[in-house]
Amino acid sequence: MQENYQNCLEMILHHEGGYVNHPDDPGGATNLGVTKRVYEEWVGKEVSLDKMQQLEVSDVAPIYQKNYWNRVKGDNLPSGLDLCVFDFGVNAGTGRAAKYLQTMIGTTADGAIGPNTLRLLETYVKQEGLKDTIEQYQKDRLAYYKKLKHFKTFGKGWTRRVKETTAAAKKMI
């Protein structure tokens, strides 16, 4: 749902924050959660760090919708779970976010959410309940972060992000 996309994007932008260029962040220069490399691919040319610092929500919203929300089939996911999968996709890649969802529901983890995944997810949610589905997905997501070598540097923020996203997702049910 388009309405959910806007609500989810607001939450993600809250977590992504403004301009950062942390030396330990493999993404490099980033603003509103969009890396310089991703933005350059989007506009089809190299951009300066000054341009990256000047990005606005209107510059990045279409990138989030096409490259993340649409790839995880956000419009087809249950309300609340859409936020979790979208946020994980933004933070760790849409293929990974999809694979974690697919693994959780017991289907082939190919990294592409399609009709089979959506059908099996619907059955899973009916059996487990949406709240428990969200909680399990987020638990698996946090376990992923804890295995990363950069957890020592970014773990506190990732953990807070998962907790806040989980709370917001439950309110969307």
mmCIF file of C-alpha atoms in Angstrom, residues 43-165:
data_model
loop_
_atom_site.group_PDB
_atom_site.id
_atom_site.type_symbol
_atom_site.label_atom_id
_atom_site.label_comp_id
_atom_site.label_asym_id
_atom_site.label_seq_id
_atom_site.Cartn_x
_atom_site.Cartn_y
_atom_site.Cartn_z
ATOM 1 C CA VAL A 43 21.557 9.867 -11.495
ATOM 2 C CA GLY A 44 23.936 8.241 -13.977
ATOM 3 C CA LYS A 45 26.975 10.354 -13.157
ATOM 4 C CA GLU A 46 29.586 10.993 -10.505
ATOM 5 C CA VAL A 47 28.552 13.403 -7.748
ATOM 6 C CA SER A 48 30.615 15.428 -5.299
ATOM 7 C CA LEU A 49 30.595 15.029 -1.537
ATOM 8 C CA ASP A 50 28.979 18.497 -1.417
ATOM 9 C CA LYS A 51 26.097 17.225 -3.540
ATOM 10 C CA MET A 52 25.754 14.199 -1.249
ATOM 11 C CA GLN A 53 25.525 16.524 1.751
ATOM 12 C CA GLN A 54 22.717 18.488 0.069
ATOM 13 C CA LEU A 55 20.398 15.538 -0.675
ATOM 14 C CA GLU A 56 16.778 15.931 0.380
ATOM 15 C CA VAL A 57 14.013 13.399 0.984
ATOM 16 C CA SER A 58 12.539 14.163 -2.444
ATOM 17 C CA ASP A 59 15.875 13.143 -4.004
ATOM 18 C CA VAL A 60 16.014 9.772 -2.272
ATOM 19 C CA ALA A 61 12.347 8.701 -1.901
ATOM 20 C CA PRO A 62 12.122 7.335 -5.473
ATOM 21 C CA ILE A 63 15.353 5.360 -4.904
ATOM 22 C CA TYR A 64 13.930 3.760 -1.777
ATOM 23 C CA GLN A 65 10.710 2.882 -3.534
ATOM 24 C CA LYS A 66 12.255 1.351 -6.652
ATOM 25 C CA ASN A 67 15.415 -0.226 -5.233
ATOM 26 C CA TYR A 68 14.091 -1.449 -1.891
ATOM 27 C CA TRP A 69 10.312 -1.298 -1.319
ATOM 28 C CA ASN A 70 9.382 -2.692 -4.728
ATOM 29 C CA ARG A 71 12.105 -5.359 -4.615
ATOM 30 C CA VAL A 72 10.843 -6.748 -1.302
ATOM 31 C CA LYS A 73 7.239 -6.527 -2.563
ATOM 32 C CA GLY A 74 6.344 -4.112 0.233
ATOM 33 C CA ASP A 75 2.846 -3.532 -1.144
ATOM 34 C CA ASN A 76 2.156 -7.274 -0.860
ATOM 35 C CA LEU A 77 3.505 -7.859 2.648
ATOM 36 C CA PRO A 78 1.354 -7.668 5.779
ATOM 37 C CA SER A 79 1.314 -4.289 7.488
ATOM 38 C CA GLY A 80 4.150 -4.100 9.990
ATOM 39 C CA LEU A 81 6.126 -6.932 8.434
ATOM 40 C CA ASP A 82 6.511 -4.699 5.376
ATOM 41 C CA LEU A 83 8.417 -2.210 7.541
ATOM 42 C CA CYS A 84 10.724 -4.914 8.941
ATOM 43 C CA VAL A 85 11.598 -6.452 5.578
ATOM 44 C CA PHE A 86 11.959 -3.033 3.909
ATOM 45 C CA ASP A 87 14.192 -1.756 6.714
ATOM 46 C CA PHE A 88 16.369 -4.874 6.695
ATOM 47 C CA GLY A 89 16.583 -4.577 2.889
ATOM 48 C CA VAL A 90 17.780 -0.989 3.170
ATOM 49 C CA ASN A 91 20.283 -1.832 5.880
ATOM 50 C CA ALA A 92 21.626 -5.181 4.639
ATOM 51 C CA GLY A 93 20.403 -5.682 1.061
ATOM 52 C CA THR A 94 17.035 -6.685 -0.353
ATOM 53 C CA GLY A 95 18.248 -10.156 -1.334
ATOM 54 C CA ARG A 96 19.333 -10.859 2.232
ATOM 55 C CA ALA A 97 16.079 -9.466 3.656
ATOM 56 C CA ALA A 98 14.116 -11.727 1.304
ATOM 57 C CA LYS A 99 16.255 -14.775 2.107
ATOM 58 C CA TYR A 100 15.721 -14.323 5.833
ATOM 59 C CA LEU A 101 11.964 -14.100 5.255
ATOM 60 C CA GLN A 102 12.026 -17.162 2.995
ATOM 61 C CA THR A 103 14.123 -19.173 5.445
ATOM 62 C CA MET A 104 11.785 -18.251 8.284
ATOM 63 C CA ILE A 105 8.710 -19.502 6.412
ATOM 64 C CA GLY A 106 10.456 -22.638 5.156
ATOM 65 C CA THR A 107 10.723 -22.029 1.437
ATOM 66 C CA THR A 108 13.662 -21.868 -0.959
ATOM 67 C CA ALA A 109 15.781 -18.867 0.007
ATOM 68 C CA ASP A 110 16.535 -17.453 -3.438
ATOM 69 C CA GLY A 111 16.408 -13.789 -2.401
ATOM 70 C CA ALA A 112 13.478 -12.860 -4.645
ATOM 71 C CA ILE A 113 10.015 -12.521 -3.152
ATOM 72 C CA GLY A 114 7.501 -13.850 -5.656
ATOM 73 C CA PRO A 115 4.049 -15.462 -5.692
ATOM 74 C CA ASN A 116 5.243 -18.656 -3.975
ATOM 75 C CA THR A 117 6.893 -16.764 -1.109
ATOM 76 C CA LEU A 118 3.836 -14.550 -0.689
ATOM 77 C CA ARG A 119 1.483 -17.556 -0.653
ATOM 78 C CA LEU A 120 3.604 -19.419 1.907
ATOM 79 C CA LEU A 121 3.987 -16.256 3.988
ATOM 80 C CA GLU A 122 0.214 -15.865 4.123
ATOM 81 C CA THR A 123 -0.092 -19.437 5.434
ATOM 82 C CA TYR A 124 2.742 -18.876 7.921
ATOM 83 C CA VAL A 125 1.145 -15.688 9.272
ATOM 84 C CA LYS A 126 -2.226 -17.430 9.655
ATOM 85 C CA GLN A 127 -0.552 -20.172 11.695
ATOM 86 C CA GLU A 128 1.864 -18.067 13.767
ATOM 87 C CA GLY A 129 0.081 -14.734 13.930
ATOM 88 C CA LEU A 130 1.438 -11.479 12.542
ATOM 89 C CA LYS A 131 2.900 -10.276 15.863
ATOM 90 C CA ASP A 132 4.874 -13.506 16.330
ATOM 91 C CA THR A 133 5.946 -13.442 12.670
ATOM 92 C CA ILE A 134 7.322 -9.916 13.095
ATOM 93 C CA GLU A 135 9.083 -10.855 16.343
ATOM 94 C CA GLN A 136 10.699 -13.951 14.798
ATOM 95 C CA TYR A 137 11.849 -12.066 11.701
ATOM 96 C CA GLN A 138 13.405 -9.340 13.810
ATOM 97 C CA LYS A 139 15.043 -11.885 16.136
ATOM 98 C CA ASP A 140 16.640 -13.557 13.107
ATOM 99 C CA ARG A 141 17.681 -10.166 11.771
ATOM 100 C CA LEU A 142 19.402 -9.208 15.020
ATOM 101 C CA ALA A 143 21.215 -12.573 15.048
ATOM 102 C CA TYR A 144 22.544 -11.709 11.573
ATOM 103 C CA TYR A 145 23.942 -8.383 12.789
ATOM 104 C CA LYS A 146 25.588 -9.986 15.818
ATOM 105 C CA LYS A 147 27.671 -12.190 13.498
ATOM 106 C CA LEU A 148 29.128 -9.235 11.588
ATOM 107 C CA LYS A 149 32.699 -8.084 12.203
ATOM 108 C CA HIS A 150 31.487 -4.468 12.488
ATOM 109 C CA PHE A 151 29.025 -5.328 15.282
ATOM 110 C CA LYS A 152 31.470 -3.968 17.846
ATOM 111 C CA THR A 153 31.362 -0.571 16.112
ATOM 112 C CA PHE A 154 27.739 -0.409 14.929
ATOM 113 C CA GLY A 155 25.995 -3.039 17.079
ATOM 114 C CA LYS A 156 24.427 -0.655 19.562
ATOM 115 C CA GLY A 157 22.792 1.308 16.745
ATOM 116 C CA TRP A 158 21.688 -1.823 14.877
ATOM 117 C CA THR A 159 20.196 -3.276 18.036
ATOM 118 C CA ARG A 160 18.311 -0.045 18.773
ATOM 119 C CA ARG A 161 17.114 0.075 15.174
ATOM 120 C CA VAL A 162 15.754 -3.486 15.327
ATOM 121 C CA LYS A 163 13.985 -2.783 18.640
ATOM 122 C CA GLU A 164 12.462 0.476 17.419
ATOM 123 C CA THR A 165 11.423 -1.058 14.101
#
